[in-house]
Amino acid sequence: MSEYILKLENITKSFDDLTVLKHISLEVEKGEFITFLGPSGCGKTTTLRIISGLLEPDSGSVILHGQDVTALPPEKRNVNTVFQSYALFPHMTVEANVGYGLKLKKVPKAEISKRVSEILELVQLAGFEKRMPDELSGGQQQRVAIARALANGPEVLLLDEPLGALDLQLRRQMQLELKRLQKKLGITFIYITHDQEEAINMSDRIVVMDKGIFQQVGTPDEVYNHPKNEFVARFVGNANIIPMEDGTSLAIRTENILLDVPGGIPAVVMEKSFAGGLMRIMLRTAEGTEVVATRHGIDYAAEVGQMLTFGWEPQNAVAVEKE
Amino acid sequence: MKSEKQKKTKYGASALLLVPMYLTALVLVLGPLLYMVYLSLMSRGEVWGFINDVTLDNYVQLMEPLYLNTFFASLKLALLSTALIILLGYPFGYFMARLSSDWKRRMMLLIMLPFWTSSLIRLYGWIIVFRSNGTLDQLLMFLGVTDSPLRLLYTYPAVVVGMIYALLPFMILAVYSSAEKMDWRLVDAARDLGASRLKAFTSITLPLTMPGLLSGIILTFIPSMGLFFIADILGGNKIVLVGSMIQDLMTRGRNLPLEAAMAVVLMAMTSALLWLYRKISRTSKLEGLV
């Protein structure tokens, strides 16, 4: 399984004076589900557009299936995209939308309509062929966008925050469906999101991006439990970063912060809030470091302004590099 | 329930407020129209005006070669002008919609600028450009393209240029307002699915800007059937169009009923075009104007 379907080699891209991607390189295996995770503006959509061919990099190359496609226009690449806003053609039926790519490939009409209904069945939209996009719900439009991108039989499917516009419940359901679809079809998925839960649930590997750089590339377990630097620890694990006296930093996740530890670090309670079954207690040390601790339930009795001490078990602390 | 009742009374009150508008429209628009149709069914008065004698003679008379040929000549000029206006105006409006908002404002100002001067005066400007040894001739001879004056004034091409000049802004604005609303990500999606630039244009951009193009056609084709003063000023009296003929029948021919019949036919053609537009674009709204 070490066949690389996609290789990014030393890619750089700037818009005007702004460098959006700084020398990024990546190898993606066939059938892999890989997620680009990062805050908005980190360069993940730019990377996707460079892979699809809608943008040309300033330097570096895109290798698809062993062939350098850097100079090829999007229509010559066997890669398709599910766009963030779906980008369904409003003047075409669902059938024409999904069959658009096949029609361009001059596939016979009878076969197009057969393939389209197969794919619509796959995304659970059988019977929607004659509907117009504006007659569909957001979730249904999403499925049409996925079906349309799959219809051409791409080697790599690019998904640009495809679930961003859906409500939480539908998003969870679609996450499972997408994962199932990817396993079934064996296509390489390159998925963009800013939601770390989504990335951890779905991916084989996660590329954590910030400021145009790949901060860490690894399995969900690696990026969650062994963050390489402060940014990854904070963005993926919601961890506290505690600076040490020797100049290094420790990342400790909120649930691993122990409170009222004899001989612990003194701090004052700044804020208390309750959400999603978790009590969130924000502390501040004398040096000004802010630390968040979480507890299940609401029975932890600490008042805002109260002094207490906190600490952690050594095995729960991970040494991380500065960004 | 309460809100529904409120809505009803609200609607009733605002409908009442519209009454003066409908009355004005009725009197000032529908009235003259009906009068014209009525007039077209009358007989010609001996010296002036008409005799109250219902007849279809006027319409029959329009079938005579003289009038029929004028209709066809007008149609031909209108079609030619409209075709050229599409070729110039569509790309203009399209590219204008892709400019930055600063440049859009500047372009819009440039397009609007000529409207601050009377169209008749601007048309006389063209005489200076086109006349023998005028601006254009001098420029062409200076550049060595020609060695003698072309005598373009009072020719067919001069009239066509005048038509294009007068009507191009309407096409540009109609296409622009349609292209402005275009979601360009759809073009990305088409390219991503395998469409070349050209194919993406013909299958996505063109259909989605069609309402603008169609309303541009309406806004140029219909007036170009009637803009007689352009043909008069730039074409001398060699090119007679429906518009000039209507004016002629009224002033010199003193044949009011025939003139009315001609106007009714012209109006029927216009209405047919508008009906067609509604059919195709499924809207009664003219892009770029309303």
Coordinates of C-alpha atoms in Angstrom, one line a residue:
Chain A
M1 CA 0.0 0.0 0.0
S2 CA 2.9 2.4 -0.4
E3 CA 1.8 3.5 -3.8
Y4 CA 1.6 7.3 -3.8
I5 CA -1.3 8.6 -5.7
L6 CA -0.5 12.2 -5.1
K7 CA 2.7 14.1 -4.3
L8 CA 3.1 17.7 -3.4
E9 CA 6.7 18.8 -3.8
N10 CA 7.9 22.0 -2.2
I11 CA 4.9 24.1 -3.2
T12 CA 4.9 27.9 -2.6
K13 CA 2.1 30.3 -3.4
S14 CA 1.7 34.0 -2.8
F15 CA -1.1 36.5 -3.5
D16 CA 0.3 39.9 -4.0
D17 CA 2.6 40.4 -1.0
L18 CA 1.0 37.7 1.1
T19 CA 2.7 34.3 1.2
V20 CA -0.1 31.8 1.6
L21 CA 1.9 28.5 1.3
K22 CA 5.5 28.1 2.3
H23 CA 7.3 25.1 0.8
I24 CA 4.8 22.5 1.6
S25 CA 5.4 18.8 0.7
L26 CA 3.2 15.8 1.1
E27 CA 2.8 12.2 -0.1
V28 CA -0.7 10.7 -0.2
E29 CA -1.3 7.0 -0.5
K30 CA -3.9 5.4 -2.7
G31 CA -7.2 5.0 -0.8
E32 CA -6.1 7.2 2.1
F33 CA -8.5 9.6 3.9
I34 CA -6.4 12.6 4.6
T35 CA -7.6 15.8 6.3
F36 CA -6.2 19.3 6.1
L37 CA -7.1 20.8 9.5
G38 CA -6.5 24.4 10.3
P39 CA -8.1 27.8 11.1
S40 CA -9.5 29.9 8.3
G41 CA -6.8 31.6 6.3
C42 CA -4.2 28.9 7.0
G43 CA -3.9 28.0 3.3
K44 CA -5.9 24.8 3.2
T45 CA -8.3 25.9 0.5
T46 CA -5.4 27.3 -1.6
T47 CA -3.7 23.9 -1.3
L48 CA -6.8 22.2 -2.5
R49 CA -7.2 24.6 -5.5
I50 CA -3.6 23.9 -6.5
I51 CA -4.2 20.1 -6.4
S52 CA -7.4 20.6 -8.5
G53 CA -5.6 22.9 -11.0
L54 CA -7.8 25.9 -10.4
L55 CA -4.7 27.7 -9.1
E56 CA -1.1 27.5 -10.2
P57 CA 1.6 27.4 -7.6
D58 CA 4.5 29.9 -7.8
S59 CA 7.0 27.1 -7.4
G60 CA 6.9 23.4 -6.7
S61 CA 5.1 20.6 -8.4
V62 CA 1.9 18.5 -8.1
I63 CA 2.5 14.8 -9.1
L64 CA -0.6 12.8 -9.7
H65 CA -0.3 9.1 -10.3
G66 CA 3.4 9.5 -11.2
Q67 CA 2.7 12.3 -13.7
D68 CA 3.7 15.9 -13.2
V69 CA 0.4 17.8 -13.6
T70 CA 1.5 21.2 -12.4
A71 CA 1.0 22.8 -15.8
L72 CA -2.2 21.0 -16.7
P73 CA -5.5 22.8 -16.5
P74 CA -8.2 21.4 -14.1
E75 CA -10.1 19.7 -16.9
K76 CA -7.1 17.5 -17.7
R77 CA -6.7 16.1 -14.2
N78 CA -8.5 13.1 -12.8
V79 CA -9.4 14.9 -9.7
N80 CA -12.8 16.3 -8.7
T81 CA -13.9 18.7 -6.0
V82 CA -16.9 19.0 -3.7
F83 CA -17.1 22.7 -3.2
Q84 CA -17.8 24.4 0.0
S85 CA -20.9 26.2 -1.3
Y86 CA -21.8 23.1 -3.4
A87 CA -21.6 25.2 -6.6
L88 CA -24.5 23.3 -8.2
F89 CA -25.5 24.6 -11.6
P90 CA -28.8 26.3 -10.9
H91 CA -30.1 26.1 -14.4
M92 CA -29.7 22.3 -14.6
T93 CA -31.6 19.4 -13.1
V94 CA -30.0 17.1 -10.6
E95 CA -29.5 14.6 -13.4
A96 CA -27.8 17.2 -15.7
N97 CA -25.6 18.4 -12.8
V98 CA -24.4 14.9 -11.9
G99 CA -24.0 13.9 -15.6
Y100 CA -22.2 17.1 -16.6
G101 CA -18.8 15.6 -16.5
L102 CA -19.8 12.4 -18.3
K103 CA -21.5 14.4 -21.0
L104 CA -18.3 16.3 -21.6
K105 CA -16.5 13.0 -21.9
K106 CA -19.0 12.1 -24.7
V107 CA -20.4 9.1 -22.8
P108 CA -23.6 7.8 -24.6
K109 CA -26.8 9.3 -23.2
A110 CA -28.3 5.9 -22.1
E111 CA -25.1 5.1 -20.1
I112 CA -25.0 8.6 -18.5
S113 CA -28.5 8.2 -17.2
K114 CA -27.7 4.7 -15.9
R115 CA -24.5 5.9 -14.2
V116 CA -26.3 9.0 -12.8
S117 CA -29.0 6.9 -11.2
E118 CA -26.5 4.5 -9.7
I119 CA -24.5 7.3 -8.2
L120 CA -27.7 9.0 -6.9
E121 CA -28.6 5.8 -5.3
L122 CA -25.2 5.6 -3.7
V123 CA -25.7 9.0 -2.0
Q124 CA -29.4 8.1 -1.2
L125 CA -31.0 10.5 -3.6
A126 CA -32.6 7.9 -5.9
G127 CA -35.6 9.4 -7.8
F128 CA -34.4 13.0 -7.5
E129 CA -33.1 13.1 -11.1
K130 CA -35.6 15.7 -12.4
R131 CA -35.5 18.1 -9.5
M132 CA -33.8 21.5 -9.7
P133 CA -31.1 22.4 -7.2
D134 CA -33.2 25.1 -5.6
E135 CA -35.9 22.6 -4.8
L136 CA -33.6 20.6 -2.6
S137 CA -32.7 21.0 1.1
G138 CA -29.1 21.9 2.1
G139 CA -28.4 18.3 2.9
Q140 CA -29.7 17.1 -0.4
Q141 CA -27.8 19.7 -2.3
Q142 CA -24.7 18.5 -0.5
R143 CA -25.4 14.9 -1.6
V144 CA -25.8 16.1 -5.2
A145 CA -22.5 17.9 -5.0
I146 CA -20.8 14.7 -3.8
A147 CA -22.5 12.6 -6.5
R148 CA -21.5 15.1 -9.2
A149 CA -17.9 15.0 -8.1
L150 CA -17.9 11.2 -7.9
A151 CA -19.6 10.7 -11.3
N152 CA -16.3 11.2 -13.3
G153 CA -14.7 8.4 -11.3
P154 CA -11.8 10.5 -9.9
E155 CA -8.7 9.0 -8.5
V156 CA -8.6 11.7 -5.8
L157 CA -11.7 13.5 -4.4
L158 CA -11.2 16.9 -2.9
L159 CA -13.7 18.0 -0.3
D160 CA -13.6 21.7 0.7
E161 CA -15.4 22.0 4.1
P162 CA -18.3 20.0 2.5
L163 CA -20.3 19.8 5.8
G164 CA -19.7 23.4 7.0
A165 CA -23.2 24.6 6.1
L166 CA -25.1 21.7 7.7
D167 CA -26.5 21.6 11.2
L168 CA -24.7 19.5 13.8
Q169 CA -26.9 16.4 13.6
L170 CA -26.8 16.2 9.9
R171 CA -23.1 16.9 9.9
R172 CA -22.5 13.9 12.2
Q173 CA -24.6 11.7 9.9
M174 CA -22.9 12.9 6.8
Q175 CA -19.5 12.3 8.4
L176 CA -20.3 8.6 8.8
E177 CA -21.8 8.4 5.3
L178 CA -18.7 10.0 3.7
K179 CA -16.4 7.6 5.6
R180 CA -18.5 4.6 4.5
L181 CA -18.6 5.9 0.9
Q182 CA -14.8 6.4 0.8
K183 CA -14.2 2.8 2.1
K184 CA -16.7 1.4 -0.4
L185 CA -15.2 3.2 -3.4
G186 CA -11.6 3.0 -2.3
I187 CA -11.0 6.5 -3.6
T188 CA -8.4 8.8 -2.0
F189 CA -10.2 11.6 -0.1
I190 CA -8.5 14.9 0.7
Y191 CA -10.8 16.6 3.1
I192 CA -10.7 20.2 4.4
T193 CA -12.1 21.2 7.8
H194 CA -11.5 23.5 10.7
D195 CA -13.3 21.2 13.1
Q196 CA -10.8 19.0 14.9
E197 CA -13.5 16.5 16.0
E198 CA -14.5 15.9 12.4
A199 CA -10.8 15.5 11.4
I200 CA -10.2 13.0 14.2
N201 CA -13.4 11.0 13.5
M202 CA -12.8 10.6 9.8
S203 CA -9.2 10.7 8.9
D204 CA -6.4 8.1 8.4
R205 CA -4.0 11.0 8.6
I206 CA -4.3 14.6 9.6
V207 CA -2.3 17.5 8.2
V208 CA -2.4 20.3 10.8
M209 CA -1.9 23.6 9.0
D210 CA -1.3 27.1 10.1
K211 CA 0.2 30.2 8.5
G212 CA 0.9 28.3 5.2
I213 CA 3.0 25.6 6.9
F214 CA 2.3 22.0 7.7
Q215 CA 2.7 22.1 11.5
Q216 CA 2.3 18.3 11.9
V217 CA 1.3 15.4 9.7
G218 CA 0.3 12.3 11.4
T219 CA -2.5 9.9 12.4
P220 CA -5.3 11.3 14.6
D221 CA -3.7 9.5 17.6
E222 CA -0.3 11.1 16.9
V223 CA -1.6 14.7 16.5
Y224 CA -3.9 14.4 19.4
N225 CA -1.7 12.6 21.9
H226 CA 1.7 13.6 20.7
P227 CA 1.4 17.2 19.4
K228 CA 4.6 18.4 17.9
N229 CA 4.3 22.0 18.8
E230 CA 2.2 24.5 20.8
F231 CA -0.2 25.3 17.9
V232 CA -1.1 21.6 17.3
A233 CA -1.6 21.0 21.0
R234 CA -3.9 24.0 21.3
F235 CA -5.8 23.6 18.0
V236 CA -6.3 19.8 18.0
G237 CA -6.3 18.9 21.6
N238 CA -7.6 22.1 23.2
A239 CA -4.6 21.8 25.5
N240 CA -3.2 24.2 27.9
I241 CA 0.3 25.4 27.1
I242 CA 2.4 25.9 30.3
P243 CA 5.8 27.6 29.9
M244 CA 8.5 26.0 32.0
E245 CA 11.4 27.7 33.6
D246 CA 13.9 26.2 31.3
G247 CA 12.2 27.8 28.3
T248 CA 10.3 24.7 27.1
S249 CA 6.6 24.3 27.1
L250 CA 4.3 21.5 28.3
A251 CA 0.9 20.8 26.8
I252 CA -1.7 19.4 29.1
R253 CA -5.3 18.8 28.1
T254 CA -8.0 20.5 30.2
E255 CA -9.4 17.3 31.7
N256 CA -5.9 16.4 33.0
I257 CA -5.5 19.5 35.1
L258 CA -5.8 18.5 38.7
L259 CA -7.2 21.0 41.2
D260 CA -6.4 21.6 44.9
V261 CA -3.1 19.7 44.7
P262 CA -1.0 20.1 47.8
G263 CA 2.2 21.8 46.7
G264 CA 0.7 22.7 43.3
I265 CA 1.0 25.9 41.4
P266 CA -1.1 28.7 43.0
A267 CA -3.7 30.4 40.8
V268 CA -6.9 32.4 41.0
V269 CA -10.3 31.4 39.5
M270 CA -11.1 33.9 36.8
E271 CA -14.2 32.4 35.2
K272 CA -16.6 29.5 35.6
S273 CA -18.9 28.2 32.9
F274 CA -20.9 25.1 32.2
A275 CA -21.5 23.7 28.7
G276 CA -22.0 20.2 27.2
G277 CA -21.9 18.4 30.5
L278 CA -18.5 20.0 31.4
M279 CA -17.7 22.6 34.0
R280 CA -15.0 24.8 32.6
I281 CA -12.8 26.6 35.2
M282 CA -10.4 29.2 34.0
L283 CA -7.4 30.0 36.2
R284 CA -4.6 32.5 36.1
T285 CA -1.2 32.1 37.7
A286 CA 0.8 34.9 39.3
E287 CA 2.9 35.0 36.1
G288 CA -0.2 35.5 34.0
T289 CA -0.4 32.1 32.4
E290 CA -4.0 31.2 31.8
V291 CA -5.0 27.6 32.4
V292 CA -8.4 25.9 31.7
A293 CA -9.5 22.9 33.7
T294 CA -12.6 20.9 32.9
R295 CA -14.7 18.7 35.3
H296 CA -17.7 16.5 34.7
G297 CA -20.9 17.7 36.4
I298 CA -21.5 21.0 38.2
D299 CA -20.6 19.9 41.7
Y300 CA -17.1 21.5 41.8
A301 CA -17.3 24.2 44.4
A302 CA -15.0 27.0 43.5
E303 CA -15.9 30.7 43.4
V304 CA -14.6 33.3 41.0
G305 CA -11.8 35.1 42.7
Q306 CA -10.9 32.2 45.0
M307 CA -7.3 31.1 45.2
L308 CA -6.4 27.4 44.7
T309 CA -3.5 25.3 43.5
F310 CA -3.3 23.1 40.4
G311 CA -1.0 20.4 39.0
W312 CA -0.9 17.4 36.7
E313 CA 0.3 13.8 36.5
P314 CA 3.7 13.7 34.7
Q315 CA 2.4 11.1 32.2
N316 CA -0.3 13.6 31.0
A317 CA 2.2 16.3 30.1
V318 CA 3.7 16.5 26.6
A319 CA 6.8 18.6 25.9
V320 CA 6.0 20.7 22.8
E321 CA 8.1 22.9 20.6
K322 CA 7.4 26.6 20.3
E323 CA 5.6 27.5 17.0
Chain B
M1 CA -55.1 34.8 13.1
K2 CA -54.6 38.3 14.3
S3 CA -51.6 38.8 12.1
E4 CA -53.5 37.5 9.1
K5 CA -56.2 40.1 9.7
Q6 CA -53.6 42.8 10.1
K7 CA -52.0 41.8 6.8
K8 CA -55.3 42.0 5.0
T9 CA -56.1 45.5 6.2
K10 CA -52.6 46.6 5.5
Y11 CA -52.8 45.2 2.0
G12 CA -56.1 46.8 1.4
A13 CA -54.8 50.2 2.5
S14 CA -51.8 50.0 0.3
A15 CA -53.9 48.9 -2.6
L16 CA -55.9 52.0 -2.2
L17 CA -52.8 54.1 -2.3
L18 CA -52.0 52.6 -5.7
V19 CA -55.3 53.8 -7.2
P20 CA -53.9 57.2 -8.4
M21 CA -51.0 55.5 -10.1
Y22 CA -53.3 53.1 -11.9
L23 CA -55.6 55.9 -12.9
T24 CA -52.7 57.9 -14.3
A25 CA -51.4 54.9 -16.2
L26 CA -54.8 54.2 -17.5
V27 CA -55.4 57.7 -18.8
L28 CA -51.9 58.5 -20.0
V29 CA -50.8 55.1 -21.4
L30 CA -53.8 53.0 -22.2
G31 CA -55.9 55.9 -23.4
P32 CA -53.6 57.1 -26.2
L33 CA -53.0 53.5 -27.2
L34 CA -56.6 52.8 -27.6
Y35 CA -57.1 56.0 -29.4
M36 CA -54.3 55.0 -31.9
V37 CA -55.9 51.6 -32.5
Y38 CA -59.2 53.4 -33.1
L39 CA -57.6 55.9 -35.4
S40 CA -56.0 53.2 -37.4
L41 CA -59.5 51.8 -38.2
M42 CA -60.7 55.2 -39.6
S43 CA -60.7 56.7 -43.0
R44 CA -58.5 59.5 -44.1
G45 CA -59.8 63.0 -43.9
E46 CA -59.6 65.1 -47.1
V47 CA -57.3 67.8 -45.8
W48 CA -56.4 66.8 -42.3
G49 CA -57.6 64.4 -39.5
F50 CA -60.0 61.5 -40.2
I51 CA -63.5 60.6 -41.0
N52 CA -65.5 58.4 -38.7
D53 CA -65.8 55.5 -41.1
V54 CA -64.6 52.1 -39.9
T55 CA -62.4 50.3 -42.4
L56 CA -59.4 48.0 -42.6
D57 CA -58.1 49.7 -45.7
N58 CA -55.2 51.2 -43.8
Y59 CA -53.8 47.8 -42.9
V60 CA -54.4 46.6 -46.4
Q61 CA -52.5 49.6 -47.7
L62 CA -49.5 48.6 -45.5
M63 CA -49.1 45.5 -47.7
E64 CA -48.1 47.7 -50.6
P65 CA -44.4 47.2 -51.6
L66 CA -43.5 50.8 -50.6
Y67 CA -44.5 50.2 -47.0
L68 CA -43.6 46.5 -46.9
N69 CA -40.1 47.3 -48.2
T70 CA -39.7 50.0 -45.5
F71 CA -40.6 47.5 -42.9
F72 CA -38.1 45.0 -44.2
A73 CA -35.3 47.7 -44.5
S74 CA -36.0 48.7 -40.9
L75 CA -36.0 45.1 -39.7
K76 CA -32.7 44.5 -41.6
L77 CA -31.0 47.6 -40.0
A78 CA -32.3 46.7 -36.6
L79 CA -31.1 43.1 -36.8
L80 CA -27.7 44.1 -38.1
S81 CA -27.3 46.8 -35.5
T82 CA -28.5 44.5 -32.7
A83 CA -26.1 41.7 -33.9
L84 CA -23.2 44.1 -33.8
I85 CA -24.2 45.5 -30.5
I86 CA -24.3 42.0 -29.0
L87 CA -20.8 41.3 -30.4
L88 CA -19.5 44.5 -28.8
G89 CA -21.7 44.8 -25.7
Y90 CA -21.7 41.2 -24.4
P91 CA -17.9 41.0 -23.9
F92 CA -17.8 44.5 -22.5
G93 CA -20.5 43.8 -19.9
Y94 CA -19.0 40.5 -19.1
F95 CA -15.5 41.8 -18.5
M96 CA -16.8 44.8 -16.6
A97 CA -18.5 42.5 -14.1
R98 CA -15.1 40.9 -13.4
L99 CA -13.4 44.2 -12.6
S100 CA -12.6 45.3 -9.0
S101 CA -15.4 47.4 -7.5
D102 CA -13.3 50.6 -8.0
W103 CA -12.9 50.0 -11.7
K104 CA -16.5 49.0 -12.0
R105 CA -17.5 52.5 -10.7
R106 CA -15.1 54.2 -13.1
M107 CA -16.4 52.2 -16.1
M108 CA -20.0 52.9 -15.0
L109 CA -19.3 56.6 -14.9
L110 CA -17.7 56.5 -18.4
I111 CA -20.8 54.7 -19.8
M112 CA -23.2 57.2 -18.2
L113 CA -21.2 60.3 -19.2
P114 CA -22.6 60.7 -22.7
F115 CA -26.1 60.7 -21.4
W116 CA -25.5 64.0 -19.8
T117 CA -25.6 65.6 -23.3
S118 CA -28.6 65.5 -25.6
S119 CA -28.4 62.5 -27.9
L120 CA -29.3 64.8 -30.9
I121 CA -26.2 66.9 -30.2
R122 CA -24.0 63.9 -29.9
L123 CA -25.4 62.6 -33.2
Y124 CA -24.4 65.9 -34.9
G125 CA -20.9 65.2 -33.5
W126 CA -20.8 62.1 -35.6
I127 CA -21.4 64.3 -38.7
I128 CA -18.1 66.1 -38.0
V129 CA -16.4 62.7 -37.7
F130 CA -18.0 61.2 -40.8
R131 CA -18.3 64.1 -43.2
S132 CA -16.0 64.2 -46.3
N133 CA -12.6 65.3 -45.1
G134 CA -13.9 65.1 -41.5
T135 CA -12.1 63.8 -38.4
L136 CA -12.2 60.2 -39.5
D137 CA -11.0 60.9 -43.0
Q138 CA -8.2 63.1 -41.8
L139 CA -7.1 60.5 -39.3
L140 CA -7.1 57.7 -41.9
M141 CA -5.2 59.7 -44.4
F142 CA -2.7 60.8 -41.7
L143 CA -2.1 57.2 -40.8
G144 CA -1.7 56.4 -44.5
V145 CA -4.6 53.9 -44.5
T146 CA -6.4 55.8 -47.3
D147 CA -5.2 58.5 -49.7
S148 CA -8.5 60.2 -50.4
P149 CA -11.6 61.0 -48.3
L150 CA -14.0 58.1 -47.9
R151 CA -17.3 60.1 -47.9
L152 CA -18.8 58.0 -45.2
L153 CA -21.5 60.5 -44.2
Y154 CA -24.9 59.6 -45.6
T155 CA -24.0 56.0 -46.1
Y156 CA -25.4 52.8 -44.6
P157 CA -22.4 52.1 -42.4
A158 CA -22.6 55.6 -40.9
V159 CA -26.2 54.8 -39.9
V160 CA -25.2 51.5 -38.4
V161 CA -22.4 53.2 -36.4
G162 CA -24.9 55.7 -35.2
M163 CA -27.3 53.0 -34.1
I164 CA -24.5 51.1 -32.3
Y165 CA -23.3 54.3 -30.6
A166 CA -26.8 55.2 -29.4
L167 CA -27.8 51.8 -28.1
L168 CA -24.6 50.0 -27.0
P169 CA -24.8 51.3 -23.4
F170 CA -28.2 49.5 -22.9
M171 CA -26.7 46.2 -23.9
I172 CA -23.6 46.7 -21.8
L173 CA -25.6 47.6 -18.7
A174 CA -28.1 44.7 -19.2
V175 CA -25.3 42.1 -19.6
Y176 CA -23.3 43.7 -16.8
S177 CA -26.2 43.5 -14.3
S178 CA -26.7 39.8 -15.2
A179 CA -23.0 38.9 -15.1
E180 CA -22.6 40.8 -11.8
K181 CA -24.9 38.3 -10.1
M182 CA -23.1 35.4 -11.6
D183 CA -21.5 33.0 -9.0
W184 CA -18.1 32.5 -10.6
R185 CA -17.4 29.5 -8.5
L186 CA -19.8 27.7 -10.9
V187 CA -17.2 28.2 -13.6
D188 CA -14.6 26.7 -11.3
A189 CA -16.9 23.7 -10.8
A190 CA -17.4 23.3 -14.5
R191 CA -13.6 23.4 -15.1
D192 CA -13.1 20.9 -12.3
L193 CA -15.6 18.5 -13.9
G194 CA -13.7 18.6 -17.2
A195 CA -15.0 21.6 -19.1
S196 CA -12.5 23.7 -21.1
R197 CA -12.7 27.5 -20.8
L198 CA -14.9 27.7 -23.9
K199 CA -17.2 24.8 -22.8
A200 CA -17.6 26.3 -19.3
F201 CA -18.6 29.6 -21.0
T202 CA -21.2 28.1 -23.3
S203 CA -22.7 25.7 -20.8
I204 CA -22.6 27.8 -17.6
T205 CA -21.8 31.5 -18.1
L206 CA -23.9 32.0 -21.2
P207 CA -27.1 30.4 -20.0
L208 CA -26.8 32.2 -16.7
T209 CA -26.3 35.6 -18.3
M210 CA -29.0 34.9 -20.9
P211 CA -31.6 37.0 -19.1
G212 CA -29.2 40.0 -19.4
L213 CA -28.4 39.3 -23.0
L214 CA -32.1 38.9 -23.9
S215 CA -33.2 42.1 -22.2
G216 CA -30.2 43.8 -23.9
I217 CA -31.6 42.6 -27.2
I218 CA -35.0 43.9 -26.3
L219 CA -33.6 47.2 -25.2
T220 CA -31.7 47.7 -28.4
F221 CA -33.8 46.0 -31.1
I222 CA -37.0 47.7 -30.3
P223 CA -35.7 51.2 -30.2
S224 CA -33.6 50.6 -33.3
M225 CA -36.8 50.0 -35.2
G226 CA -38.0 53.5 -34.3
L227 CA -34.9 55.7 -34.0
F228 CA -35.6 57.5 -37.3
F229 CA -33.5 60.6 -36.5
I230 CA -30.3 58.6 -36.6
A231 CA -31.1 57.4 -40.1
D232 CA -32.2 60.9 -41.0
I233 CA -29.1 62.7 -39.7
L234 CA -26.4 60.2 -40.6
G235 CA -28.1 58.6 -43.6
G236 CA -29.5 61.7 -45.3
N237 CA -32.8 60.8 -46.8
K238 CA -31.5 57.8 -48.6
I239 CA -32.4 55.4 -45.8
V240 CA -36.1 55.5 -44.9
L241 CA -37.1 53.5 -41.9
V242 CA -40.5 52.8 -40.2
G243 CA -39.9 55.5 -37.7
S244 CA -39.2 58.2 -40.4
M245 CA -42.1 57.0 -42.4
I246 CA -44.5 57.3 -39.5
Q247 CA -43.3 60.8 -38.9
D248 CA -43.5 61.5 -42.7
L249 CA -47.1 60.2 -43.0
M250 CA -48.1 62.3 -40.1
T251 CA -46.5 65.6 -41.0
R252 CA -46.2 65.7 -44.8
G253 CA -48.5 63.0 -45.9
R254 CA -51.3 64.1 -43.5
N255 CA -52.5 60.5 -43.4
L256 CA -53.3 60.1 -39.8
P257 CA -55.1 56.7 -40.0
L258 CA -52.4 55.1 -42.1
E259 CA -49.7 56.4 -39.8
A260 CA -51.7 55.0 -36.8
A261 CA -52.0 51.6 -38.5
M262 CA -48.2 51.6 -39.1
A263 CA -47.6 52.4 -35.4
V264 CA -50.0 49.7 -34.3
V265 CA -48.1 47.1 -36.4
L266 CA -44.8 48.3 -35.0
M267 CA -46.3 48.1 -31.5
A268 CA -47.6 44.6 -32.2
M269 CA -44.1 43.5 -33.2
T270 CA -42.7 45.0 -30.0
S271 CA -45.3 43.3 -27.9
A272 CA -44.6 40.0 -29.6
L273 CA -40.9 40.4 -28.8
L274 CA -41.6 41.2 -25.1
W275 CA -44.0 38.2 -24.9
L276 CA -41.2 36.0 -26.4
Y277 CA -38.8 37.4 -23.8
R278 CA -41.2 36.5 -21.0
K279 CA -41.6 33.1 -22.4
I280 CA -37.9 32.4 -22.6
S281 CA -36.6 34.1 -19.4
R282 CA -39.7 33.3 -17.3
T283 CA -39.6 36.8 -15.9
S284 CA -41.2 40.1 -16.9
K285 CA -38.3 42.0 -15.5
L286 CA -35.9 43.6 -17.9
E287 CA -32.4 43.1 -16.6
G288 CA -30.4 46.4 -16.4
L289 CA -33.4 48.6 -16.7
V290 CA -35.8 47.7 -13.9

